[in-house]
Amino acid sequence: MFSQVKYALIDSFGRVLTKLAVFLPGVLALLLAVVILALLGAALSAGARSLLLRMRFDERVSERNSAGLSDWAPSHSPSLLISRLIFWACVVLGLVIGVSAYDAAGTSDLTPFILPYLAHSVGALLILIGGTIFARYISRSVLISAVNAKLNYARALSLGVKWLVLIFTAAMVLDHLEIGGNIVEIGFGILFGGMVLALALAFGLGSRDIVARSIERTADRATPMDQASERSSESVRYVRHF
Amino acid sequence: MSSAADMEMRVDPPHSANPATTGIAVCLGTWCADATVEQLTPILKLLQAALGSRTASVIVAYPATNPQADAWQHEGFSMQPYAFDGNKPSLNTTTAASYRNMQDVMQTYKTSCGILLGAEAQTLHPDALRGMVDAVLDRNADVALPRYSVGSNEALINAALLYPLSRAIFGVKACFPFALDQVLSVRAAERMAVAAGQAAKASGGDAFVWPTAEAAAAGFIVAEITAGTRIFPIQPNTDLSLVLNLLGSSLFSEIEAKASFWQRTRPLQAMLSLDVVPAQHVTTEPVSSDEVAEMIESFRIAHGNLQEIWSLVLPPQTLLGLKRLSRMPNESFSMPDALWVRILYDFVLAYRLRTINRGHLLGTLTPLYLAWVASHILAAQTTDATNPPESLARAFEADKPYLVSRWRWPDRFNP
């Protein structure tokens, strides 16, 4: 009996070692692909950066496009943005090649699931980054516009818009990763719809007086000339800015 | 086309007092697109009164959407339509396209000076226009600008931003650096047209050119002629934020482009000043306390909501000054000149460093500008200050070293 146990254990151990021996080359191939492509990416990125600096690319972009690429680039340097894009593109490519190499090592039943999921993860990450940047930009725009429109609740409006965009982004990310399924869809619909309704009520109820005055002004302008004296007087402005 | 740096460094030799021709080109802006004879008659009357015997050599160019429109003669003037695509600019003022159109007309007809006239130009005093033309044709000036007599409640963006910044940074004392009406010599028109081309490439339809900045960089002679009162055109767009955004971004970009010029210590540029029309004290209707209170309230709302954005741009001392200002009662609301100077200089720096999106940056300037306006109006009710205020311009000049040092070493202070 003890020898049967011994043979069973040795057999199991052998299988583990075999699996490991089959698994390790794939992992090594993956790591090697990522490292090589990362080094290549670093070299290409440095080369591209020095070429763009020699061409005075940053100055030319800011001369021709005063609002645009430079506003989005890190440290407001479009050449730095391009060089970083090149580097990370090579890293992602290395990851893709590495996963293919891992698959070619004949190891895995997981590969048909890993590669698509990896692609979706990259997509989800990009959606998250883009959504966050957009949320910050739009909330700041709303804040400034609301302040210039003399709305007391400007900050609340801006925060509301920011969270709307962030929740929308989060729902898109989860949907892209196929996490949660219908629960996420329904939950998002309820939450988003509720927030929009709350904002609409707040804006509508809060701006009642402004809307009423605006309608009144429009009606006054339509008053016939012979009833001009009955028009409500609108304050005349004597300040001319330009 | 020369680069901005090349244009900046080139200083042209003085032009001769006797140009080869004495023709004058008058360029009317898009405000009179497809104008009829009746609409142009008041302008032609002004030109007749101002130019007298020179009328025979005047070409009047006006915009026309019909590319087949022919030239025609009217009361001794040669009327020349120029192509116009129908897109009117957001502001009723002289845009980059006006300079290019004028340069085209001047080159085609070999005229010796060009006149740009803005909307409502028929209300300009003929003596003022004659003085500007004489300054260019007879007294060797390259750029002749009017000095309008305005009330304390008028031309406030000019008083708060355009005049003091132009004077302090470019060293030109012209009170209206962005005047509606201008007279330019041949070389000044060429230079403005090149600058207009570059500005149009960068900004598109609403590009502006700053004649005082270009004149200072090129070493041109600027003349300022007193012009009396003039009616300013109603702007199609009454959104103050948009107007400030357009003018502010254009001026800040110009400051950034000519940084290597204005950072060198120079004395104020000598300017030819001619008193042609006696200066008039213009009395305007007093601004109601409600309107002033509205402006102050706008500033207080902004102070409560924009701290996070202002703190990215303004240093703690300025933020403290704004905090004190927000707590002042309406009756004694007063923004010190030094505070406004620092605010503008910090905004110029933030524009250059792209601390935040440029559109957002200029959006946050609006409530600060309204605070200055409220303070200026309240001060004007008790004192007899000029418009634009001389004391503010001197404050900008005195604090220019702050701008220069922060421009050169931006990392030394990071709010």
XYZ file of C-alpha atoms in Angstrom:
657
model
C 0.000 0.000 0.000
C 2.792 2.387 0.891
C 4.454 1.750 -2.452
C 1.158 2.577 -4.243
C 0.962 5.855 -2.338
C 4.611 6.488 -3.190
C 4.063 5.788 -6.874
C 0.931 8.028 -6.874
C 2.834 10.890 -5.305
C 5.812 10.481 -7.633
C 3.419 10.341 -10.598
C 1.630 13.532 -9.478
C 4.903 15.306 -8.883
C 6.074 14.231 -12.315
C 2.920 15.659 -13.906
C 3.378 18.970 -12.117
C 6.977 19.152 -13.246
C 5.959 18.275 -16.783
C 3.290 20.975 -16.795
C 5.783 23.453 -15.414
C 8.356 22.482 -17.994
C 5.787 23.016 -20.716
C 4.482 26.267 -19.159
C 7.808 27.974 -18.475
C 9.008 28.428 -22.071
C 5.751 30.151 -22.893
C 6.150 32.546 -19.979
C 9.748 33.136 -20.906
C 8.718 33.854 -24.495
C 6.099 36.323 -23.248
C 8.565 38.137 -20.965
C 11.239 38.181 -23.623
C 8.859 39.655 -26.206
C 7.735 42.376 -23.801
C 11.296 43.248 -22.728
C 12.695 43.298 -26.271
C 9.831 45.402 -27.615
C 10.048 47.721 -24.611
C 13.759 48.294 -25.254
C 13.049 48.803 -28.937
C 10.247 51.197 -28.017
C 12.553 53.172 -25.716
C 15.126 53.496 -28.494
C 12.521 54.524 -31.089
C 10.950 56.957 -28.632
C 14.319 58.609 -27.872
C 15.102 58.806 -31.585
C 11.729 60.292 -32.421
C 12.021 62.839 -29.581
C 15.453 64.053 -30.686
C 14.311 64.257 -34.313
C 11.207 66.257 -33.380
C 13.261 68.574 -31.130
C 15.703 69.185 -33.969
C 12.759 70.011 -36.260
C 11.394 72.459 -33.599
C 8.136 70.549 -33.750
C 6.773 72.007 -30.483
C 7.242 75.594 -31.634
C 5.684 74.910 -35.035
C 2.639 73.224 -33.488
C 2.061 76.052 -31.027
C 2.456 78.641 -33.812
C -0.079 76.965 -36.045
C -2.459 75.596 -33.514
C -2.718 77.775 -30.456
C -5.428 75.681 -28.846
C -5.312 71.958 -29.419
C -2.526 69.446 -29.337
C -0.333 71.454 -26.995
C -3.133 71.707 -24.420
C -3.470 67.933 -24.255
C 0.213 67.010 -24.354
C 2.106 66.252 -21.132
C 4.178 69.260 -20.082
C 2.516 70.901 -23.091
C 5.133 69.290 -25.309
C 3.633 67.545 -28.345
C 6.977 65.881 -29.106
C 6.969 64.294 -25.625
C 3.428 63.054 -26.241
C 4.424 61.471 -29.542
C 7.524 59.822 -28.093
C 5.533 58.372 -25.182
C 2.875 57.086 -27.589
C 5.591 55.325 -29.611
C 7.050 53.725 -26.477
C 3.744 52.444 -25.139
C 2.656 51.249 -28.566
C 5.803 49.083 -28.683
C 5.101 47.753 -25.170
C 1.552 46.810 -26.139
C 2.833 45.206 -29.329
C 5.338 43.236 -27.248
C 2.528 42.047 -25.039
C 0.516 40.902 -28.041
C 3.496 39.108 -29.579
C 4.327 37.589 -26.212
C 0.835 36.203 -25.811
C 1.014 34.733 -29.317
C 4.383 33.206 -28.469
C 2.934 31.832 -25.260
C 0.195 30.241 -27.336
C 2.689 28.881 -29.856
C 4.456 27.091 -27.037
C 1.402 24.861 -27.157
C 0.589 25.246 -23.553
C -2.597 26.599 -22.952
C -6.292 26.128 -22.962
C -6.535 29.681 -21.682
C -5.105 31.440 -24.724
C -8.389 31.718 -26.648
C -9.690 33.642 -23.626
C -6.563 35.598 -22.644
C -5.855 37.394 -25.914
C -9.356 38.787 -26.522
C -9.677 39.703 -22.854
C -6.342 41.462 -22.986
C -7.483 43.429 -26.019
C -10.698 44.359 -24.225
C -8.704 45.377 -21.146
C -6.546 47.712 -23.184
C -9.679 49.147 -24.772
C -11.320 49.535 -21.374
C -8.242 51.320 -20.026
C -8.286 53.738 -22.948
C -12.002 54.385 -22.424
C -11.356 55.027 -18.724
C -8.494 57.461 -19.402
C -10.409 59.264 -22.150
C -13.562 59.450 -20.064
C -11.713 60.855 -17.049
C -9.991 63.536 -19.119
C -13.254 64.442 -20.814
C -15.081 64.586 -17.476
C -12.533 67.023 -16.047
C -12.594 69.195 -19.161
C -16.375 69.331 -19.419
C -16.872 69.990 -15.719
C -14.452 72.904 -15.834
C -16.169 74.313 -18.939
C -19.569 74.043 -17.259
C -18.224 75.644 -14.071
C -16.778 78.644 -15.884
C -19.834 79.120 -18.109
C -22.197 78.841 -15.146
C -20.158 81.328 -13.114
C -20.149 83.805 -16.008
C -23.909 83.311 -16.277
C -24.103 84.312 -12.590
C -25.576 81.002 -11.451
C -25.110 80.505 -7.726
C -25.164 76.741 -8.040
C -22.339 76.647 -10.601
C -20.163 74.320 -8.555
C -22.978 71.839 -7.960
C -23.842 71.858 -11.642
C -20.220 71.258 -12.582
C -19.879 68.375 -10.114
C -23.110 66.873 -11.371
C -21.943 66.966 -14.967
C -18.557 65.519 -13.989
C -20.121 62.574 -12.155
C -22.542 61.994 -15.004
C -19.671 61.612 -17.421
C -17.677 59.458 -14.980
C -20.606 57.127 -14.351
C -21.190 56.883 -18.076
C -17.519 56.052 -18.548
C -17.576 53.434 -15.778
C -20.609 51.772 -17.337
C -18.884 51.708 -20.729
C -15.759 50.182 -19.174
C -17.691 47.459 -17.361
C -19.707 46.741 -20.476
C -16.532 46.525 -22.520
C -15.035 44.072 -20.047
C -18.296 42.129 -20.029
C -18.546 42.351 -16.276
C -21.903 42.371 -14.572
C -24.036 41.957 -17.671
C -27.634 43.131 -17.283
C -27.151 44.265 -13.697
C -24.706 46.943 -14.837
C -26.972 48.034 -17.692
C -30.081 48.336 -15.571
C -28.246 49.876 -12.632
C -26.605 52.440 -14.890
C -29.901 53.292 -16.544
C -31.592 53.894 -13.214
C -28.709 55.910 -11.782
C -28.046 57.994 -14.895
C -31.711 58.639 -15.493
C -32.178 59.648 -11.860
C -29.252 62.072 -11.970
C -30.444 63.663 -15.192
C -33.942 64.048 -13.760
C -32.570 65.584 -10.570
C -30.398 68.036 -12.536
C -33.280 68.971 -14.815
C -35.547 69.618 -11.817
C -32.855 71.631 -10.047
C -32.143 73.697 -13.140
C -35.777 74.130 -14.079
C -37.012 75.036 -10.604
C -33.957 77.164 -9.871
C -34.241 79.107 -13.137
C -37.984 79.739 -13.011
C -37.502 83.430 -12.372
C -34.940 83.810 -15.152
C -37.199 82.049 -17.654
C -40.188 84.105 -16.548
C -38.259 87.370 -16.948
C -37.026 86.259 -20.362
C -40.573 85.494 -21.524
C -41.750 88.803 -20.114
C -39.053 90.676 -22.040
C -40.011 88.933 -25.253
C -43.659 89.797 -24.716
C -42.764 93.453 -24.006
C -40.873 93.727 -27.264
C -43.947 92.533 -29.098
C -46.113 95.264 -27.472
C -47.663 97.551 -30.155
C -46.302 101.106 -30.328
C -49.503 102.697 -28.992
C -49.132 100.665 -25.814
C -45.482 101.434 -25.384
C -46.051 103.388 -22.189
C -47.544 100.316 -20.599
C -44.384 98.305 -21.187
C -42.531 97.293 -18.134
C -39.379 99.275 -17.972
C -36.193 97.362 -18.539
C -33.147 98.900 -17.016
C -30.942 100.560 -19.603
C -27.285 99.744 -19.479
C -24.777 102.527 -19.857
C -21.608 100.493 -19.666
C -19.914 99.837 -23.007
C -17.132 97.356 -22.777
C -16.022 97.461 -26.403
C 6.693 84.857 -45.923
C 9.142 85.821 -43.135
C 8.960 84.006 -39.834
C 7.799 85.915 -36.764
C 11.347 85.976 -35.389
C 12.757 87.420 -38.606
C 10.075 90.097 -38.718
C 10.706 90.998 -35.131
C 14.418 91.544 -35.553
C 14.308 93.486 -38.796
C 14.240 97.239 -38.299
C 13.417 99.017 -41.531
C 15.213 102.232 -42.484
C 13.072 105.436 -42.421
C 10.957 105.778 -45.511
C 11.356 108.778 -47.778
C 9.170 111.821 -47.234
C 8.285 111.939 -50.897
C 6.668 108.698 -52.059
C 6.545 107.973 -55.751
C 2.766 108.328 -55.880
C 0.275 110.155 -53.718
C -2.666 107.854 -54.247
C -4.690 106.877 -51.199
C -6.464 103.572 -50.733
C -9.454 103.514 -48.397
C -10.453 100.053 -47.302
C -13.898 99.568 -45.785
C -14.535 96.492 -43.658
C -17.112 93.717 -43.869
C -19.630 95.933 -42.073
C -20.482 97.487 -45.449
C -20.576 94.329 -47.508
C -22.531 94.826 -50.747
C -23.233 98.413 -49.715
C -25.432 100.548 -51.933
C -24.645 104.110 -52.986
C -26.969 105.465 -50.309
C -25.155 103.494 -47.622
C -21.731 104.609 -48.828
C -22.634 108.287 -49.283
C -22.010 109.341 -45.637
C -18.528 107.762 -45.771
C -17.772 109.464 -49.076
C -18.867 112.804 -47.600
C -16.435 112.269 -44.729
C -13.656 111.475 -47.188
C -14.447 114.553 -49.281
C -14.407 116.772 -46.204
C -11.212 115.207 -44.863
C -9.140 114.745 -48.013
C -10.180 117.792 -50.010
C -8.000 118.071 -53.122
C -6.632 114.583 -52.637
C -10.032 113.084 -53.440
C -9.097 112.623 -57.104
C -6.444 110.040 -56.221
C -8.538 108.043 -53.747
C -9.534 104.426 -54.335
C -12.369 103.258 -52.091
C -12.395 99.489 -51.702
C -15.468 97.837 -50.213
C -16.397 94.150 -49.857
C -18.723 92.503 -52.366
C -19.984 88.932 -52.394
C -20.491 89.028 -56.160
C -17.125 88.126 -57.721
C -18.210 89.753 -61.012
C -18.849 93.154 -59.412
C -17.228 95.936 -61.444
C -15.433 99.050 -60.374
C -17.400 102.284 -60.742
C -17.002 106.023 -60.224
C -19.027 108.130 -57.842
C -18.568 111.833 -57.091
C -14.914 111.719 -58.048
C -14.130 108.567 -56.089
C -13.026 105.372 -57.724
C -15.106 102.601 -56.100
C -13.458 99.216 -56.199
C -15.221 96.128 -54.856
C -13.057 93.336 -53.430
C -14.000 89.698 -52.982
C -15.787 88.801 -49.759
C -16.896 85.281 -48.877
C -19.868 86.401 -46.803
C -18.532 85.279 -43.416
C -18.691 88.227 -41.058
C -16.336 88.158 -38.065
C -17.632 87.812 -34.502
C -16.546 91.350 -33.630
C -17.397 94.481 -35.573
C -13.813 95.687 -35.780
C -10.685 95.614 -37.916
C -9.616 92.017 -38.479
C -6.582 90.435 -40.127
C -8.523 90.123 -43.377
C -8.938 93.937 -43.514
C -5.156 94.439 -43.538
C -4.645 91.878 -46.265
C -7.392 93.371 -48.400
C -5.937 96.840 -47.942
C -2.447 95.632 -48.864
C -3.832 93.996 -52.012
C -5.545 97.241 -53.043
C -2.458 99.351 -52.232
C -0.224 97.039 -54.255
C -2.601 96.909 -57.190
C -3.047 100.679 -57.415
C 0.400 101.643 -56.120
C -0.976 103.996 -53.509
C 1.248 105.699 -50.953
C -0.971 105.264 -47.946
C -3.895 103.187 -46.839
C -6.854 104.138 -44.663
C -8.831 101.570 -42.723
C -12.254 102.782 -41.625
C -14.456 100.952 -39.141
C -18.235 100.904 -38.915
C -19.936 104.257 -38.127
C -16.876 105.997 -39.584
C -19.115 108.803 -40.867
C -19.211 110.049 -37.248
C -15.432 110.527 -37.226
C -14.353 114.159 -37.313
C -13.005 115.029 -40.810
C -10.139 117.031 -39.274
C -9.047 113.905 -37.379
C -8.918 111.845 -40.569
C -7.089 114.628 -42.368
C -4.603 114.840 -39.502
C -3.943 111.089 -39.686
C -3.381 111.188 -43.451
C -1.112 114.253 -43.154
C 0.904 112.501 -40.427
C 1.640 109.606 -42.797
C 2.059 111.513 -46.064
C 3.778 114.674 -44.839
C 5.365 113.881 -41.483
C 6.915 110.473 -42.117
C 4.707 108.540 -39.702
C 4.093 104.900 -40.531
C 1.048 104.242 -38.374
C -1.445 106.992 -37.493
C -3.978 106.179 -34.817
C -6.815 108.282 -33.454
C -7.269 109.233 -29.839
C -11.012 109.219 -29.315
C -12.694 111.206 -26.570
C -14.760 108.686 -24.637
C -16.797 108.778 -21.477
C -15.697 107.022 -18.308
C -18.180 104.201 -18.987
C -17.032 103.467 -22.519
C -14.255 101.466 -24.156
C -13.615 99.695 -20.856
C -11.798 96.669 -22.270
C -9.386 99.109 -23.868
C -8.943 100.937 -20.569
C -8.481 97.751 -18.508
C -6.397 95.568 -20.809
C -5.506 96.708 -24.282
C -4.022 100.145 -23.583
C -2.056 99.438 -20.380
C -0.652 96.118 -21.633
C 0.316 97.556 -25.030
C 1.931 100.564 -23.444
C 3.842 98.695 -20.756
C 4.974 95.775 -22.883
C 5.555 97.285 -26.316
C 6.395 100.799 -25.176
C 3.865 102.584 -27.406
C 1.724 105.191 -25.649
C -1.161 105.182 -28.146
C -4.365 105.322 -26.106
C -6.316 103.166 -28.553
C -3.899 100.491 -29.783
C -6.782 98.612 -31.396
C -8.442 101.606 -33.023
C -11.263 101.169 -35.508
C -9.737 103.717 -37.871
C -6.096 103.707 -38.940
C -3.851 105.178 -41.593
C -0.793 103.193 -42.647
C 2.210 103.876 -44.825
C 3.239 101.443 -47.562
C 5.806 99.597 -45.480
C 3.507 99.498 -42.441
C 0.714 98.055 -44.588
C 3.097 95.385 -45.936
C 4.171 94.421 -42.457
C 0.602 94.306 -41.134
C -0.446 92.150 -44.082
C 2.312 89.621 -43.336
C 1.350 89.604 -39.662
C -2.291 89.229 -40.693
C -1.446 86.169 -42.774
C 0.300 84.515 -39.833
C -2.476 85.443 -37.428
C -5.130 84.085 -39.788
C -3.252 80.772 -40.080
C -3.140 80.413 -36.305
C -6.632 81.645 -35.432
C -8.796 81.384 -38.515
C -11.638 83.832 -39.160
C -11.400 85.948 -36.018
C -7.717 86.825 -36.221
C -6.552 90.285 -35.178
C -3.397 92.271 -35.795
C -1.923 94.679 -33.255
C -0.517 97.674 -35.150
C 1.268 99.143 -32.119
C 3.062 95.853 -31.424
C 4.126 95.470 -35.037
C 5.174 99.113 -35.253
C 7.240 98.840 -32.077
C 8.986 95.657 -33.208
C 9.793 97.153 -36.613
C 10.885 100.546 -35.285
C 8.116 102.358 -37.179
C 7.008 105.864 -36.281
C 3.605 105.945 -34.614
C 1.469 109.083 -34.626
C -1.523 109.708 -32.419
C -4.061 112.315 -33.488
C -6.821 113.634 -31.231
C -10.077 112.691 -32.904
C -12.860 113.968 -30.669
C -15.937 111.873 -30.234
C -17.011 109.037 -32.456
C -19.930 106.650 -32.314
C -18.768 103.091 -31.801
C -20.621 100.329 -33.638
C -22.945 97.967 -31.820
C -21.308 94.574 -31.545
C -23.207 91.609 -33.035
C -22.170 89.483 -30.133
C -22.880 90.862 -26.697
C -21.400 87.942 -24.771
C -18.676 89.620 -22.735
C -16.804 86.346 -22.153
C -16.547 85.744 -25.871
C -15.355 89.280 -26.561
C -12.740 89.079 -23.787
C -11.689 85.648 -25.029
C -11.182 86.868 -28.610
C -9.317 90.049 -27.714
C -7.413 88.624 -24.759
C -6.197 85.521 -26.559
C -5.087 87.586 -29.557
C -3.168 90.090 -27.418
C -1.636 87.415 -25.192
C -0.516 85.473 -28.275
C 1.065 88.634 -29.653
C 2.886 89.180 -26.355
C 4.142 85.601 -26.457
C 5.249 85.875 -30.094
C 7.273 89.053 -29.478
C 8.774 88.002 -26.149
C 12.370 88.445 -27.283
C 11.567 92.037 -28.303
C 9.833 93.359 -25.192
C 12.034 91.646 -22.645
C 14.893 93.970 -23.489
C 14.827 97.168 -21.486
C 13.788 99.991 -23.740
C 12.491 103.502 -23.131
C 8.969 104.348 -24.223
C 8.911 104.727 -27.993
C 8.802 108.328 -29.147
C 5.399 109.018 -30.622
C 4.203 111.888 -32.762
C 1.246 113.462 -30.936
C -0.927 115.889 -32.833
C -3.785 117.862 -31.314
C -6.071 118.315 -34.251
C -9.513 118.080 -32.709
C -9.700 119.642 -29.234
C -10.107 117.015 -26.543
C -13.669 116.923 -25.312
C -14.899 115.973 -21.913
C -17.615 113.454 -22.639
C -20.340 113.145 -20.066
C -22.230 109.895 -20.091
C -25.297 108.774 -18.239
C -24.335 107.621 -14.758
C -24.273 103.886 -14.330
C -27.036 102.692 -12.033
C -26.076 101.237 -8.693
C -27.951 98.061 -9.707
C -25.663 97.513 -12.643
C -22.585 98.046 -10.485
C -24.009 95.730 -7.830
C -24.622 93.092 -10.476
C -20.971 93.243 -11.545
C -19.761 92.998 -7.963
C -22.114 90.079 -7.328
C -20.776 88.351 -10.431
C -17.270 88.697 -9.011
C -18.357 87.349 -5.617
C -20.032 84.314 -7.218
C -16.844 83.652 -9.156
C -14.772 84.071 -6.000
C -16.859 81.412 -4.306
C -16.658 78.956 -7.203
C -13.421 79.500 -9.106
C -10.870 79.395 -6.266
C -9.572 76.050 -7.441
C -8.863 77.360 -10.946
C -7.581 80.777 -9.869
C -5.151 79.114 -7.465
C -3.491 77.404 -10.444
C -2.798 80.768 -12.017
C -2.527 83.401 -9.293
C -0.038 83.517 -6.411
C -1.222 83.504 -2.773
C -0.737 87.240 -2.351
C -3.066 87.988 -5.250
C -5.615 85.463 -3.985
C -5.520 87.193 -0.614
C -6.114 90.532 -2.314
C -9.128 89.053 -4.094
C -10.438 87.639 -0.843
C -10.258 91.094 0.761
C -11.939 92.565 -2.288
C -14.810 90.081 -2.117
C -15.527 91.193 1.438
C -15.669 94.907 0.689
C -19.084 96.524 0.864
C -20.482 97.681 -2.483
C -20.229 101.379 -1.643
C -16.469 101.223 -1.012
C -15.632 98.518 -3.538
C -12.214 99.358 -4.926
C -9.657 97.182 -6.694
C -6.143 98.600 -6.261
C -4.247 99.160 -9.499
C -1.398 96.968 -8.255
C -3.771 94.020 -7.810
C -5.199 94.309 -11.327
C -1.703 94.616 -12.766
C -0.581 91.421 -11.067
C -3.720 89.580 -12.122
C -3.198 90.447 -15.769
C 0.501 89.680 -15.757
C -0.173 86.305 -14.099
C -2.802 85.553 -16.700
C -0.358 86.426 -19.483
C 2.134 84.017 -17.932
C -0.442 81.284 -17.475
C -1.468 81.743 -21.107
C 2.083 81.233 -22.210
C 2.753 78.261 -19.905
C -0.626 76.682 -20.771
C -1.204 76.071 -17.072
C -4.816 75.340 -17.946
C -6.715 75.247 -21.220
C -6.476 78.706 -22.779
C -10.206 79.019 -23.383
C -10.873 78.192 -19.713
C -8.177 80.626 -18.609
C -9.739 83.554 -20.423
C -13.190 82.484 -19.230
C -12.050 82.911 -15.641
C -10.774 86.416 -16.422
C -14.306 87.737 -17.045
C -15.439 88.087 -13.405
C -12.100 89.666 -12.448
C -12.528 92.157 -15.282
C -16.066 92.926 -14.054
C -14.659 93.605 -10.590
C -12.210 96.093 -12.137
C -15.034 97.724 -14.116
C -17.179 98.121 -11.002
C -14.229 99.630 -9.141
C -13.421 101.970 -12.061
C -17.029 103.174 -12.369
C -17.316 103.867 -8.648
C -13.990 105.751 -8.698
C -15.050 107.769 -11.774
C -18.155 108.954 -9.922
C -15.995 110.729 -7.339
C -12.868 111.712 -9.306
C -12.262 113.139 -12.737
C -10.023 110.445 -14.138
C -9.179 110.190 -17.839
C -10.259 107.289 -19.984
C -8.037 105.333 -20.437
C -6.665 105.956 -16.926
C -3.077 107.170 -16.925
C -2.358 105.931 -13.388
C -3.185 102.352 -14.339
C -0.876 102.472 -17.353
C 1.973 103.737 -15.158
C 1.303 100.940 -12.672
C 1.678 98.407 -15.486
C 4.970 99.994 -16.549
C 6.275 100.030 -12.991
C 5.557 96.324 -12.488
C 6.940 95.120 -15.816
C 10.088 93.663 -14.174
C 7.801 91.188 -12.373
C 6.510 89.936 -15.727
C 9.991 89.743 -17.209
C 11.469 87.794 -14.300
C 8.592 85.331 -14.114
C 8.665 84.899 -17.884
C 12.331 83.984 -17.806
C 12.177 81.786 -14.714
C 8.683 80.339 -14.549
C 9.654 77.512 -12.223
C 10.900 79.827 -9.553
C 7.346 80.301 -8.446
C 4.644 77.710 -8.976
C 1.322 78.439 -7.337
